[in-house]
mmCIF file with all atom_site columns, C-alpha atoms in Angstrom:
data_model
loop_
_atom_site.group_PDB
_atom_site.id
_atom_site.type_symbol
_atom_site.label_atom_id
_atom_site.label_alt_id
_atom_site.label_comp_id
_atom_site.label_asym_id
_atom_site.label_entity_id
_atom_site.label_seq_id
_atom_site.pdbx_PDB_ins_code
_atom_site.Cartn_x
_atom_site.Cartn_y
_atom_site.Cartn_z
_atom_site.occupancy
_atom_site.B_iso_or_equiv
_atom_site.pdbx_formal_charge
_atom_site.auth_seq_id
_atom_site.auth_comp_id
_atom_site.auth_asym_id
_atom_site.auth_atom_id
_atom_site.pdbx_PDB_model_num
ATOM 1   C CA . SER A 1 1   ? 170.565 73.621 192.174 1.00 82.00 ? 1   SER A CA 1
ATOM 2   C CA . GLN A 1 2   ? 170.742 70.900 189.595 1.00 82.00 ? 2   GLN A CA 1
ATOM 3   C CA . THR A 1 3   ? 168.741 67.686 189.857 1.00 91.00 ? 3   THR A CA 1
ATOM 4   C CA . ILE A 1 4   ? 168.430 64.605 187.771 1.00 94.00 ? 4   ILE A CA 1
ATOM 5   C CA . HIS A 1 5   ? 165.286 62.538 187.537 1.00 94.00 ? 5   HIS A CA 1
ATOM 6   C CA . GLN A 1 6   ? 165.149 58.998 186.296 1.00 95.00 ? 6   GLN A CA 1
ATOM 7   C CA . TRP A 1 7   ? 162.093 56.763 186.068 1.00 91.00 ? 7   TRP A CA 1
ATOM 8   C CA . PRO A 1 8   ? 160.816 54.233 186.650 1.00 92.00 ? 8   PRO A CA 1
ATOM 9   C CA . ALA A 1 9   ? 162.772 52.985 189.611 1.00 93.00 ? 9   ALA A CA 1
ATOM 10  C CA . THR A 1 10  ? 162.041 49.360 188.866 1.00 95.00 ? 10  THR A CA 1
ATOM 11  C CA . LEU A 1 11  ? 160.596 47.603 185.760 1.00 96.00 ? 11  LEU A CA 1
ATOM 12  C CA . VAL A 1 12  ? 159.776 44.078 184.949 1.00 97.00 ? 12  VAL A CA 1
ATOM 13  C CA . GLN A 1 13  ? 159.240 43.434 181.259 1.00 97.00 ? 13  GLN A CA 1
ATOM 14  C CA . PRO A 1 14  ? 158.723 40.211 179.209 1.00 98.00 ? 14  PRO A CA 1
ATOM 15  C CA . VAL A 1 15  ? 161.207 39.210 176.510 1.00 97.00 ? 15  VAL A CA 1
ATOM 16  C CA . GLY A 1 16  ? 160.246 40.821 173.207 1.00 97.00 ? 16  GLY A CA 1
ATOM 17  C CA . SER A 1 17  ? 158.470 43.778 174.687 1.00 97.00 ? 17  SER A CA 1
ATOM 18  C CA . PRO A 1 18  ? 159.540 47.416 174.029 1.00 97.00 ? 18  PRO A CA 1
ATOM 19  C CA . LEU A 1 19  ? 161.389 49.607 176.508 1.00 96.00 ? 19  LEU A CA 1
ATOM 20  C CA . SER A 1 20  ? 161.498 53.332 177.199 1.00 96.00 ? 20  SER A CA 1
ATOM 21  C CA . LEU A 1 21  ? 163.414 54.774 180.127 1.00 96.00 ? 21  LEU A CA 1
ATOM 22  C CA . GLU A 1 22  ? 163.417 58.532 180.610 1.00 95.00 ? 22  GLU A CA 1
ATOM 23  C CA . CYS A 1 23  ? 165.854 60.856 182.237 1.00 97.00 ? 23  CYS A CA 1
ATOM 24  C CA . THR A 1 24  ? 165.545 64.580 182.715 1.00 97.00 ? 24  THR A CA 1
ATOM 25  C CA . VAL A 1 25  ? 167.910 67.127 184.229 1.00 96.00 ? 25  VAL A CA 1
ATOM 26  C CA . GLU A 1 26  ? 166.870 70.364 185.869 1.00 94.00 ? 26  GLU A CA 1
ATOM 27  C CA . GLY A 1 27  ? 168.742 73.494 186.748 1.00 92.00 ? 27  GLY A CA 1
ATOM 28  C CA . THR A 1 28  ? 171.324 73.463 183.940 1.00 90.00 ? 28  THR A CA 1
ATOM 29  C CA . SER A 1 29  ? 171.432 73.921 180.209 1.00 89.00 ? 29  SER A CA 1
ATOM 30  C CA . ASN A 1 30  ? 173.221 72.059 177.453 1.00 92.00 ? 30  ASN A CA 1
ATOM 31  C CA . PRO A 1 31  ? 174.520 69.272 179.686 1.00 94.00 ? 31  PRO A CA 1
ATOM 32  C CA . ASN A 1 32  ? 176.437 66.274 178.454 1.00 93.00 ? 32  ASN A CA 1
ATOM 33  C CA . LEU A 1 33  ? 174.148 63.245 179.089 1.00 95.00 ? 33  LEU A CA 1
ATOM 34  C CA . TYR A 1 34  ? 175.065 59.606 179.548 1.00 95.00 ? 34  TYR A CA 1
ATOM 35  C CA . TRP A 1 35  ? 173.412 56.206 179.878 1.00 96.00 ? 35  TRP A CA 1
ATOM 36  C CA . TYR A 1 36  ? 175.313 53.471 181.776 1.00 95.00 ? 36  TYR A CA 1
ATOM 37  C CA . ARG A 1 37  ? 174.404 49.890 182.535 1.00 94.00 ? 37  ARG A CA 1
ATOM 38  C CA . GLN A 1 38  ? 175.547 48.001 185.524 1.00 91.00 ? 38  GLN A CA 1
ATOM 39  C CA . ALA A 1 39  ? 175.147 44.216 185.633 1.00 80.00 ? 39  ALA A CA 1
ATOM 40  C CA . ALA A 1 40  ? 174.702 42.647 189.084 1.00 74.00 ? 40  ALA A CA 1
ATOM 41  C CA . GLY A 1 41  ? 177.879 43.058 191.090 1.00 71.00 ? 41  GLY A CA 1
ATOM 42  C CA . ARG A 1 42  ? 179.747 44.484 188.061 1.00 75.00 ? 42  ARG A CA 1
ATOM 43  C CA . GLY A 1 43  ? 181.173 47.837 186.987 1.00 84.00 ? 43  GLY A CA 1
ATOM 44  C CA . LEU A 1 44  ? 179.686 50.634 184.950 1.00 91.00 ? 44  LEU A CA 1
ATOM 45  C CA . GLN A 1 45  ? 179.431 50.133 181.219 1.00 90.00 ? 45  GLN A CA 1
ATOM 46  C CA . LEU A 1 46  ? 178.862 53.265 179.152 1.00 91.00 ? 46  LEU A CA 1
ATOM 47  C CA . LEU A 1 47  ? 176.119 52.686 176.587 1.00 93.00 ? 47  LEU A CA 1
ATOM 48  C CA . PHE A 1 48  ? 175.452 56.070 175.063 1.00 94.00 ? 48  PHE A CA 1
ATOM 49  C CA . TYR A 1 49  ? 176.352 59.739 175.511 1.00 92.00 ? 49  TYR A CA 1
ATOM 50  C CA . SER A 1 50  ? 175.079 62.987 174.042 1.00 94.00 ? 50  SER A CA 1
ATOM 51  C CA . VAL A 1 51  ? 176.723 66.400 173.877 1.00 91.00 ? 51  VAL A CA 1
ATOM 52  C CA . GLY A 1 52  ? 173.682 68.128 172.371 1.00 92.00 ? 52  GLY A CA 1
ATOM 53  C CA . ILE A 1 53  ? 170.136 67.737 171.047 1.00 94.00 ? 53  ILE A CA 1
ATOM 54  C CA . GLY A 1 54  ? 169.996 64.982 168.446 1.00 91.00 ? 54  GLY A CA 1
ATOM 55  C CA . GLN A 1 55  ? 173.690 64.111 168.949 1.00 93.00 ? 55  GLN A CA 1
ATOM 56  C CA . ILE A 1 56  ? 174.084 60.477 170.145 1.00 94.00 ? 56  ILE A CA 1
ATOM 57  C CA . SER A 1 57  ? 177.310 58.485 170.421 1.00 91.00 ? 57  SER A CA 1
ATOM 58  C CA . SER A 1 58  ? 176.978 54.754 170.831 1.00 88.00 ? 58  SER A CA 1
ATOM 59  C CA . GLU A 1 59  ? 179.651 52.892 172.746 1.00 84.00 ? 59  GLU A CA 1
ATOM 60  C CA . VAL A 1 60  ? 178.749 49.263 172.185 1.00 79.00 ? 60  VAL A CA 1
ATOM 61  C CA . PRO A 1 61  ? 176.647 47.477 169.587 1.00 70.00 ? 61  PRO A CA 1
ATOM 62  C CA . GLN A 1 62  ? 173.518 46.273 171.218 1.00 78.00 ? 62  GLN A CA 1
ATOM 63  C CA . ASN A 1 63  ? 169.773 45.971 171.312 1.00 88.00 ? 63  ASN A CA 1
ATOM 64  C CA . LEU A 1 64  ? 169.249 49.443 172.657 1.00 94.00 ? 64  LEU A CA 1
ATOM 65  C CA . SER A 1 65  ? 169.061 52.972 171.246 1.00 95.00 ? 65  SER A CA 1
ATOM 66  C CA . ALA A 1 66  ? 169.088 56.459 172.741 1.00 96.00 ? 66  ALA A CA 1
ATOM 67  C CA . SER A 1 67  ? 167.524 59.738 171.780 1.00 96.00 ? 67  SER A CA 1
ATOM 68  C CA . ARG A 1 68  ? 167.743 63.339 173.007 1.00 97.00 ? 68  ARG A CA 1
ATOM 69  C CA . PRO A 1 69  ? 164.592 65.150 171.828 1.00 95.00 ? 69  PRO A CA 1
ATOM 70  C CA . GLN A 1 70  ? 165.122 68.110 174.162 1.00 95.00 ? 70  GLN A CA 1
ATOM 71  C CA . ASP A 1 71  ? 168.099 69.725 175.755 1.00 95.00 ? 71  ASP A CA 1
ATOM 72  C CA . ARG A 1 72  ? 167.657 68.118 179.170 1.00 95.00 ? 72  ARG A CA 1
ATOM 73  C CA . GLN A 1 73  ? 165.878 64.919 178.213 1.00 96.00 ? 73  GLN A CA 1
ATOM 74  C CA . PHE A 1 74  ? 167.561 61.611 177.459 1.00 97.00 ? 74  PHE A CA 1
ATOM 75  C CA . ILE A 1 75  ? 165.664 58.501 176.544 1.00 97.00 ? 75  ILE A CA 1
ATOM 76  C CA . LEU A 1 76  ? 166.841 54.891 176.368 1.00 97.00 ? 76  LEU A CA 1
ATOM 77  C CA . SER A 1 77  ? 164.759 52.604 174.186 1.00 96.00 ? 77  SER A CA 1
ATOM 78  C CA . SER A 1 78  ? 164.470 49.112 172.791 1.00 96.00 ? 78  SER A CA 1
ATOM 79  C CA . LYS A 1 79  ? 162.043 47.673 170.264 1.00 96.00 ? 79  LYS A CA 1
ATOM 80  C CA . LYS A 1 80  ? 162.336 44.119 171.611 1.00 96.00 ? 80  LYS A CA 1
ATOM 81  C CA . LEU A 1 81  ? 163.932 43.327 174.934 1.00 96.00 ? 81  LEU A CA 1
ATOM 82  C CA . LEU A 1 82  ? 166.294 40.389 175.400 1.00 95.00 ? 82  LEU A CA 1
ATOM 83  C CA . LEU A 1 83  ? 166.994 38.553 178.628 1.00 94.00 ? 83  LEU A CA 1
ATOM 84  C CA . SER A 1 84  ? 170.525 39.936 178.501 1.00 91.00 ? 84  SER A CA 1
ATOM 85  C CA . ASP A 1 85  ? 169.132 43.468 178.719 1.00 93.00 ? 85  ASP A CA 1
ATOM 86  C CA . SER A 1 86  ? 168.403 42.977 182.417 1.00 93.00 ? 86  SER A CA 1
ATOM 87  C CA . GLY A 1 87  ? 170.451 45.225 184.639 1.00 93.00 ? 87  GLY A CA 1
ATOM 88  C CA . PHE A 1 88  ? 170.661 48.491 186.524 1.00 95.00 ? 88  PHE A CA 1
ATOM 89  C CA . TYR A 1 89  ? 170.453 51.465 184.164 1.00 97.00 ? 89  TYR A CA 1
ATOM 90  C CA . LEU A 1 90  ? 171.913 54.772 185.226 1.00 97.00 ? 90  LEU A CA 1
ATOM 91  C CA . CYS A 1 91  ? 171.520 58.172 183.611 1.00 97.00 ? 91  CYS A CA 1
ATOM 92  C CA . ALA A 1 92  ? 174.158 60.824 184.341 1.00 96.00 ? 92  ALA A CA 1
ATOM 93  C CA . TRP A 1 93  ? 174.971 64.410 183.414 1.00 95.00 ? 93  TRP A CA 1
ATOM 94  C CA . ARG A 1 94  ? 177.880 66.793 183.544 1.00 93.00 ? 94  ARG A CA 1
ATOM 95  C CA . SER A 1 95  ? 178.073 70.430 182.617 1.00 89.00 ? 95  SER A CA 1
ATOM 96  C CA . LEU A 1 96  ? 181.440 70.467 180.909 1.00 76.00 ? 96  LEU A CA 1
ATOM 97  C CA . ASN A 1 97  ? 184.155 68.066 179.887 1.00 69.00 ? 97  ASN A CA 1
ATOM 98  C CA . ASN A 1 98  ? 186.293 67.249 182.966 1.00 71.00 ? 98  ASN A CA 1
ATOM 99  C CA . SER A 1 99  ? 183.621 68.428 185.405 1.00 83.00 ? 99  SER A CA 1
ATOM 100 C CA . PRO A 1 100 ? 181.991 66.075 187.946 1.00 89.00 ? 100 PRO A CA 1
ATOM 101 C CA . LEU A 1 101 ? 179.513 63.491 186.624 1.00 92.00 ? 101 LEU A CA 1
ATOM 102 C CA . HIS A 1 102 ? 176.271 63.248 188.459 1.00 95.00 ? 102 HIS A CA 1
ATOM 103 C CA . PHE A 1 103 ? 174.185 60.122 188.464 1.00 96.00 ? 103 PHE A CA 1
ATOM 104 C CA . GLY A 1 104 ? 170.436 59.518 188.877 1.00 96.00 ? 104 GLY A CA 1
ATOM 105 C CA . ASN A 1 105 ? 169.141 56.842 191.156 1.00 94.00 ? 105 ASN A CA 1
ATOM 106 C CA . GLY A 1 106 ? 168.848 54.258 188.392 1.00 95.00 ? 106 GLY A CA 1
ATOM 107 C CA . THR A 1 107 ? 166.234 51.936 186.982 1.00 96.00 ? 107 THR A CA 1
ATOM 108 C CA . ARG A 1 108 ? 166.458 48.247 187.799 1.00 95.00 ? 108 ARG A CA 1
ATOM 109 C CA . LEU A 1 109 ? 165.194 46.374 184.769 1.00 96.00 ? 109 LEU A CA 1
ATOM 110 C CA . THR A 1 110 ? 164.339 42.696 184.895 1.00 96.00 ? 110 THR A CA 1
ATOM 111 C CA . VAL A 1 111 ? 163.516 40.981 181.618 1.00 96.00 ? 111 VAL A CA 1
ATOM 112 C CA . THR A 1 112 ? 161.626 37.750 182.151 1.00 97.00 ? 112 THR A CA 1
ATOM 113 C CA . GLY B 2 1   ? 191.570 54.234 174.586 1.00 74.00 ? 1   GLY B CA 1
ATOM 114 C CA . GLU B 2 2   ? 191.751 54.785 178.271 1.00 81.00 ? 2   GLU B CA 1
ATOM 115 C CA . ASN B 2 3   ? 191.933 51.717 180.544 1.00 88.00 ? 3   ASN B CA 1
ATOM 116 C CA . VAL B 2 4   ? 191.400 51.943 184.294 1.00 93.00 ? 4   VAL B CA 1
ATOM 117 C CA . GLU B 2 5   ? 192.322 49.096 186.641 1.00 95.00 ? 5   GLU B CA 1
ATOM 118 C CA . GLN B 2 6   ? 191.192 49.014 190.245 1.00 96.00 ? 6   GLN B CA 1
ATOM 119 C CA . HIS B 2 7   ? 192.367 46.944 193.216 1.00 96.00 ? 7   HIS B CA 1
ATOM 120 C CA . PRO B 2 8   ? 191.376 45.304 195.394 1.00 97.00 ? 8   PRO B CA 1
ATOM 121 C CA . SER B 2 9   ? 187.941 44.012 194.315 1.00 95.00 ? 9   SER B CA 1
ATOM 122 C CA . THR B 2 10  ? 186.951 43.495 197.961 1.00 97.00 ? 10  THR B CA 1
ATOM 123 C CA . LEU B 2 11  ? 188.329 44.964 201.183 1.00 98.00 ? 11  LEU B CA 1
ATOM 124 C CA . SER B 2 12  ? 187.314 44.142 204.746 1.00 98.00 ? 12  SER B CA 1
ATOM 125 C CA . VAL B 2 13  ? 188.502 46.277 207.601 1.00 98.00 ? 13  VAL B CA 1
ATOM 126 C CA . GLN B 2 14  ? 187.626 46.777 211.292 1.00 98.00 ? 14  GLN B CA 1
ATOM 127 C CA . GLU B 2 15  ? 185.959 49.970 212.352 1.00 98.00 ? 15  GLU B CA 1
ATOM 128 C CA . GLY B 2 16  ? 188.578 52.652 213.001 1.00 97.00 ? 16  GLY B CA 1
ATOM 129 C CA . ASP B 2 17  ? 191.148 51.172 210.635 1.00 97.00 ? 17  ASP B CA 1
ATOM 130 C CA . SER B 2 18  ? 192.203 52.863 207.424 1.00 98.00 ? 18  SER B CA 1
ATOM 131 C CA . ALA B 2 19  ? 191.254 51.643 203.923 1.00 98.00 ? 19  ALA B CA 1
ATOM 132 C CA . VAL B 2 20  ? 193.176 52.232 200.728 1.00 98.00 ? 20  VAL B CA 1
ATOM 133 C CA . ILE B 2 21  ? 191.926 51.562 197.204 1.00 98.00 ? 21  ILE B CA 1
ATOM 134 C CA . LYS B 2 22  ? 194.277 51.916 194.220 1.00 98.00 ? 22  LYS B CA 1
ATOM 135 C CA . CYS B 2 23  ? 193.716 52.558 190.556 1.00 98.00 ? 23  CYS B CA 1
ATOM 136 C CA . THR B 2 24  ? 195.959 52.788 187.508 1.00 97.00 ? 24  THR B CA 1
ATOM 137 C CA . TYR B 2 25  ? 195.256 54.437 184.190 1.00 95.00 ? 25  TYR B CA 1
ATOM 138 C CA . SER B 2 26  ? 196.751 54.132 180.754 1.00 92.00 ? 26  SER B CA 1
ATOM 139 C CA . ASP B 2 27  ? 196.287 57.472 179.074 1.00 90.00 ? 27  ASP B CA 1
ATOM 140 C CA . SER B 2 28  ? 199.063 59.810 180.144 1.00 89.00 ? 28  SER B CA 1
ATOM 141 C CA . ALA B 2 29  ? 196.954 62.822 179.010 1.00 88.00 ? 29  ALA B CA 1
ATOM 142 C CA . SER B 2 30  ? 194.131 62.013 181.484 1.00 90.00 ? 30  SER B CA 1
ATOM 143 C CA . ASN B 2 31  ? 193.675 64.968 183.751 1.00 89.00 ? 31  ASN B CA 1
ATOM 144 C CA . TYR B 2 32  ? 190.568 64.375 185.903 1.00 91.00 ? 32  TYR B CA 1
ATOM 145 C CA . PHE B 2 33  ? 190.195 61.609 188.428 1.00 95.00 ? 33  PHE B CA 1
ATOM 146 C CA . PRO B 2 34  ? 186.936 61.264 190.470 1.00 95.00 ? 34  PRO B CA 1
ATOM 147 C CA . TRP B 2 35  ? 185.942 58.655 193.098 1.00 98.00 ? 35  TRP B CA 1
ATOM 148 C CA . TYR B 2 36  ? 182.346 57.498 193.615 1.00 98.00 ? 36  TYR B CA 1
ATOM 149 C CA . LYS B 2 37  ? 180.595 55.642 196.405 1.00 98.00 ? 37  LYS B CA 1
ATOM 150 C CA . GLN B 2 38  ? 177.657 53.448 195.544 1.00 96.00 ? 38  GLN B CA 1
ATOM 151 C CA . GLU B 2 39  ? 175.278 52.163 198.176 1.00 95.00 ? 39  GLU B CA 1
ATOM 152 C CA . LEU B 2 40  ? 173.004 49.246 197.472 1.00 90.00 ? 40  LEU B CA 1
ATOM 153 C CA . GLY B 2 41  ? 170.234 50.044 194.953 1.00 88.00 ? 41  GLY B CA 1
ATOM 154 C CA . LYS B 2 42  ? 171.400 53.622 194.419 1.00 92.00 ? 42  LYS B CA 1
ATOM 155 C CA . GLY B 2 43  ? 173.338 55.501 191.816 1.00 94.00 ? 43  GLY B CA 1
ATOM 156 C CA . PRO B 2 44  ? 177.016 56.340 192.451 1.00 96.00 ? 44  PRO B CA 1
ATOM 157 C CA . GLN B 2 45  ? 177.698 59.516 194.381 1.00 96.00 ? 45  GLN B CA 1
ATOM 158 C CA . LEU B 2 46  ? 180.818 61.597 193.878 1.00 96.00 ? 46  LEU B CA 1
ATOM 159 C CA . ILE B 2 47  ? 182.858 61.715 197.089 1.00 97.00 ? 47  ILE B CA 1
ATOM 160 C CA . ILE B 2 48  ? 186.069 63.389 195.967 1.00 97.00 ? 48  ILE B CA 1
ATOM 161 C CA . ASP B 2 49  ? 187.975 64.230 192.786 1.00 95.00 ? 49  ASP B CA 1
ATOM 162 C CA . ILE B 2 50  ? 191.396 65.411 191.835 1.00 94.00 ? 50  ILE B CA 1
ATOM 163 C CA . ARG B 2 51  ? 192.880 67.109 188.811 1.00 90.00 ? 51  ARG B CA 1
ATOM 164 C CA . SER B 2 52  ? 196.297 66.415 187.289 1.00 85.00 ? 52  SER B CA 1
ATOM 165 C CA . ASN B 2 53  ? 197.775 69.671 188.533 1.00 85.00 ? 53  ASN B CA 1
ATOM 166 C CA . VAL B 2 54  ? 197.407 68.533 192.140 1.00 84.00 ? 54  VAL B CA 1
ATOM 167 C CA . GLY B 2 55  ? 199.149 65.666 193.957 1.00 91.00 ? 55  GLY B CA 1
ATOM 168 C CA . GLU B 2 56  ? 196.822 65.279 196.943 1.00 95.00 ? 56  GLU B CA 1
ATOM 169 C CA . LYS B 2 57  ? 193.431 66.402 198.142 1.00 95.00 ? 57  LYS B CA 1
ATOM 170 C CA . LYS B 2 58  ? 191.718 65.891 201.446 1.00 96.00 ? 58  LYS B CA 1
ATOM 171 C CA . ASP B 2 59  ? 188.124 66.162 202.656 1.00 95.00 ? 59  ASP B CA 1
ATOM 172 C CA . GLN B 2 60  ? 187.838 65.218 206.326 1.00 96.00 ? 60  GLN B CA 1
ATOM 173 C CA . ARG B 2 61  ? 188.367 61.447 206.511 1.00 97.00 ? 61  ARG B CA 1
ATOM 174 C CA . ILE B 2 62  ? 188.834 61.039 202.824 1.00 98.00 ? 62  ILE B CA 1
ATOM 175 C CA . ALA B 2 63  ? 191.933 61.799 200.731 1.00 98.00 ? 63  ALA B CA 1
ATOM 176 C CA . VAL B 2 64  ? 193.021 61.088 197.176 1.00 98.00 ? 64  VAL B CA 1
ATOM 177 C CA . THR B 2 65  ? 196.623 60.990 195.964 1.00 97.00 ? 65  THR B CA 1
ATOM 178 C CA . LEU B 2 66  ? 197.790 61.144 192.402 1.00 96.00 ? 66  LEU B CA 1
ATOM 179 C CA . ASN B 2 67  ? 201.162 60.013 190.899 1.00 95.00 ? 67  ASN B CA 1
ATOM 180 C CA . LYS B 2 68  ? 201.157 61.181 187.252 1.00 93.00 ? 68  LYS B CA 1
ATOM 181 C CA . THR B 2 69  ? 204.592 59.686 186.543 1.00 93.00 ? 69  THR B CA 1
ATOM 182 C CA . ALA B 2 70  ? 203.399 56.226 187.606 1.00 94.00 ? 70  ALA B CA 1
ATOM 183 C CA . LYS B 2 71  ? 199.867 56.797 186.314 1.00 95.00 ? 71  LYS B CA 1
ATOM 184 C CA . HIS B 2 72  ? 198.166 55.749 189.494 1.00 95.00 ? 72  HIS B CA 1
ATOM 185 C CA . PHE B 2 73  ? 195.863 57.336 192.067 1.00 97.00 ? 73  PHE B CA 1
ATOM 186 C CA . SER B 2 74  ? 194.513 56.141 195.376 1.00 98.00 ? 74  SER B CA 1
ATOM 187 C CA . LEU B 2 75  ? 191.621 56.683 197.727 1.00 98.00 ? 75  LEU B CA 1
ATOM 188 C CA . HIS B 2 76  ? 192.464 56.799 201.452 1.00 98.00 ? 76  HIS B CA 1
ATOM 189 C CA . ILE B 2 77  ? 189.685 56.533 204.103 1.00 98.00 ? 77  ILE B CA 1
ATOM 190 C CA . THR B 2 78  ? 190.806 56.973 207.702 1.00 97.00 ? 78  THR B CA 1
ATOM 191 C CA . GLU B 2 79  ? 188.924 56.042 210.879 1.00 98.00 ? 79  GLU B CA 1
ATOM 192 C CA . THR B 2 80  ? 186.498 53.930 208.915 1.00 98.00 ? 80  THR B CA 1
ATOM 193 C CA . GLN B 2 81  ? 182.916 53.588 210.078 1.00 97.00 ? 81  GLN B CA 1
ATOM 194 C CA . PRO B 2 82  ? 180.255 50.985 209.277 1.00 97.00 ? 82  PRO B CA 1
ATOM 195 C CA . GLU B 2 83  ? 178.437 53.523 207.103 1.00 97.00 ? 83  GLU B CA 1
ATOM 196 C CA . ASP B 2 84  ? 181.529 53.630 204.877 1.00 98.00 ? 84  ASP B CA 1
ATOM 197 C CA . SER B 2 85  ? 180.612 50.164 203.672 1.00 98.00 ? 85  SER B CA 1
ATOM 198 C CA . ALA B 2 86  ? 179.704 50.389 200.004 1.00 97.00 ? 86  ALA B CA 1
ATOM 199 C CA . VAL B 2 87  ? 181.147 49.865 196.548 1.00 96.00 ? 87  VAL B CA 1
ATOM 200 C CA . TYR B 2 88  ? 183.785 52.444 195.487 1.00 97.00 ? 88  TYR B CA 1
ATOM 201 C CA . PHE B 2 89  ? 184.605 53.269 191.888 1.00 97.00 ? 89  PHE B CA 1
ATOM 202 C CA . CYS B 2 90  ? 187.536 55.235 190.553 1.00 97.00 ? 90  CYS B CA 1
ATOM 203 C CA . ALA B 2 91  ? 187.438 56.834 187.104 1.00 94.00 ? 91  ALA B CA 1
ATOM 204 C CA . ALA B 2 92  ? 189.570 58.845 184.652 1.00 93.00 ? 92  ALA B CA 1
ATOM 205 C CA . THR B 2 93  ? 188.962 60.909 181.659 1.00 87.00 ? 93  THR B CA 1
ATOM 206 C CA . GLY B 2 94  ? 191.218 60.730 178.646 1.00 74.00 ? 94  GLY B CA 1
ATOM 207 C CA . ARG B 2 95  ? 192.319 62.525 175.562 1.00 71.00 ? 95  ARG B CA 1
ATOM 208 C CA . ASN B 2 96  ? 191.132 59.859 173.137 1.00 65.00 ? 96  ASN B CA 1
ATOM 209 C CA . THR B 2 97  ? 187.483 60.871 173.643 1.00 68.00 ? 97  THR B CA 1
ATOM 210 C CA . GLY B 2 98  ? 188.040 64.590 173.848 1.00 70.00 ? 98  GLY B CA 1
ATOM 211 C CA . PHE B 2 99  ? 187.654 64.216 177.611 1.00 72.00 ? 99  PHE B CA 1
ATOM 212 C CA . GLN B 2 100 ? 183.942 63.711 177.152 1.00 79.00 ? 100 GLN B CA 1
ATOM 213 C CA . LYS B 2 101 ? 183.770 60.302 178.757 1.00 85.00 ? 101 LYS B CA 1
ATOM 214 C CA . LEU B 2 102 ? 184.745 58.894 182.135 1.00 88.00 ? 102 LEU B CA 1
ATOM 215 C CA . VAL B 2 103 ? 186.233 55.446 182.155 1.00 89.00 ? 103 VAL B CA 1
ATOM 216 C CA . PHE B 2 104 ? 185.489 53.603 185.373 1.00 92.00 ? 104 PHE B CA 1
ATOM 217 C CA . GLY B 2 105 ? 187.347 50.956 187.318 1.00 93.00 ? 105 GLY B CA 1
ATOM 218 C CA . THR B 2 106 ? 185.640 47.701 188.149 1.00 93.00 ? 106 THR B CA 1
ATOM 219 C CA . GLY B 2 107 ? 184.848 48.717 191.741 1.00 95.00 ? 107 GLY B CA 1
ATOM 220 C CA . THR B 2 108 ? 185.898 47.780 195.242 1.00 97.00 ? 108 THR B CA 1
ATOM 221 C CA . ARG B 2 109 ? 183.473 46.439 197.740 1.00 96.00 ? 109 ARG B CA 1
ATOM 222 C CA . LEU B 2 110 ? 184.426 47.846 201.120 1.00 98.00 ? 110 LEU B CA 1
ATOM 223 C CA . LEU B 2 111 ? 183.031 46.185 204.284 1.00 98.00 ? 111 LEU B CA 1
ATOM 224 C CA . VAL B 2 112 ? 183.690 47.893 207.591 1.00 98.00 ? 112 VAL B CA 1
ATOM 225 C CA . SER B 2 113 ? 182.933 45.634 210.571 1.00 97.00 ? 113 SER B CA 1
ATOM 226 C CA . PRO B 2 114 ? 181.964 47.161 213.937 1.00 93.00 ? 114 PRO B CA 1
#
């Protein structure tokens, strides 16, 4: 069966520090991969998605970037965090367009 | 692009009552409509989905209905239980993005009181 791993579960970082959140998927190949952010009590905002290695689509201009160095690995990064980067970050995958989207358990990031 | 609106934002019911959450979408070519349940501190979990060639789908106490003409779809939960309390999100996938992205509603916080 397929599983998605996302880490760390929680993270507290000072303003101006770098960020690296990692997500890996097991049990499938060539998945579509997604990074979402959820502000407290808010909906799901799509940040990036990828349909293949090295292919990244950005949804909103921001302080973050994404990379996909391997087929089942998706990384969310920042060189210098801002207070506004605080939130709940969710990685997700799906096998095909119009198939179910499966989420990881998320990383709660607090920038202080 | 696709726009999904969800109502109500909060819903309080008594245990055993039914709950209905409604969503509308803008892209008439959308053809996949999932519903997610998110418990506190966790990622959303898929609870049911429906495709545009079907008008209704049921899974035990949960059902989803789709009206393509009106471009709206609804989640129905019958015989609600306290463990149904969570935030529920609807979503749709549209033609404008090659059906690669899901656009989510803003969520409904459901509270089931014992």
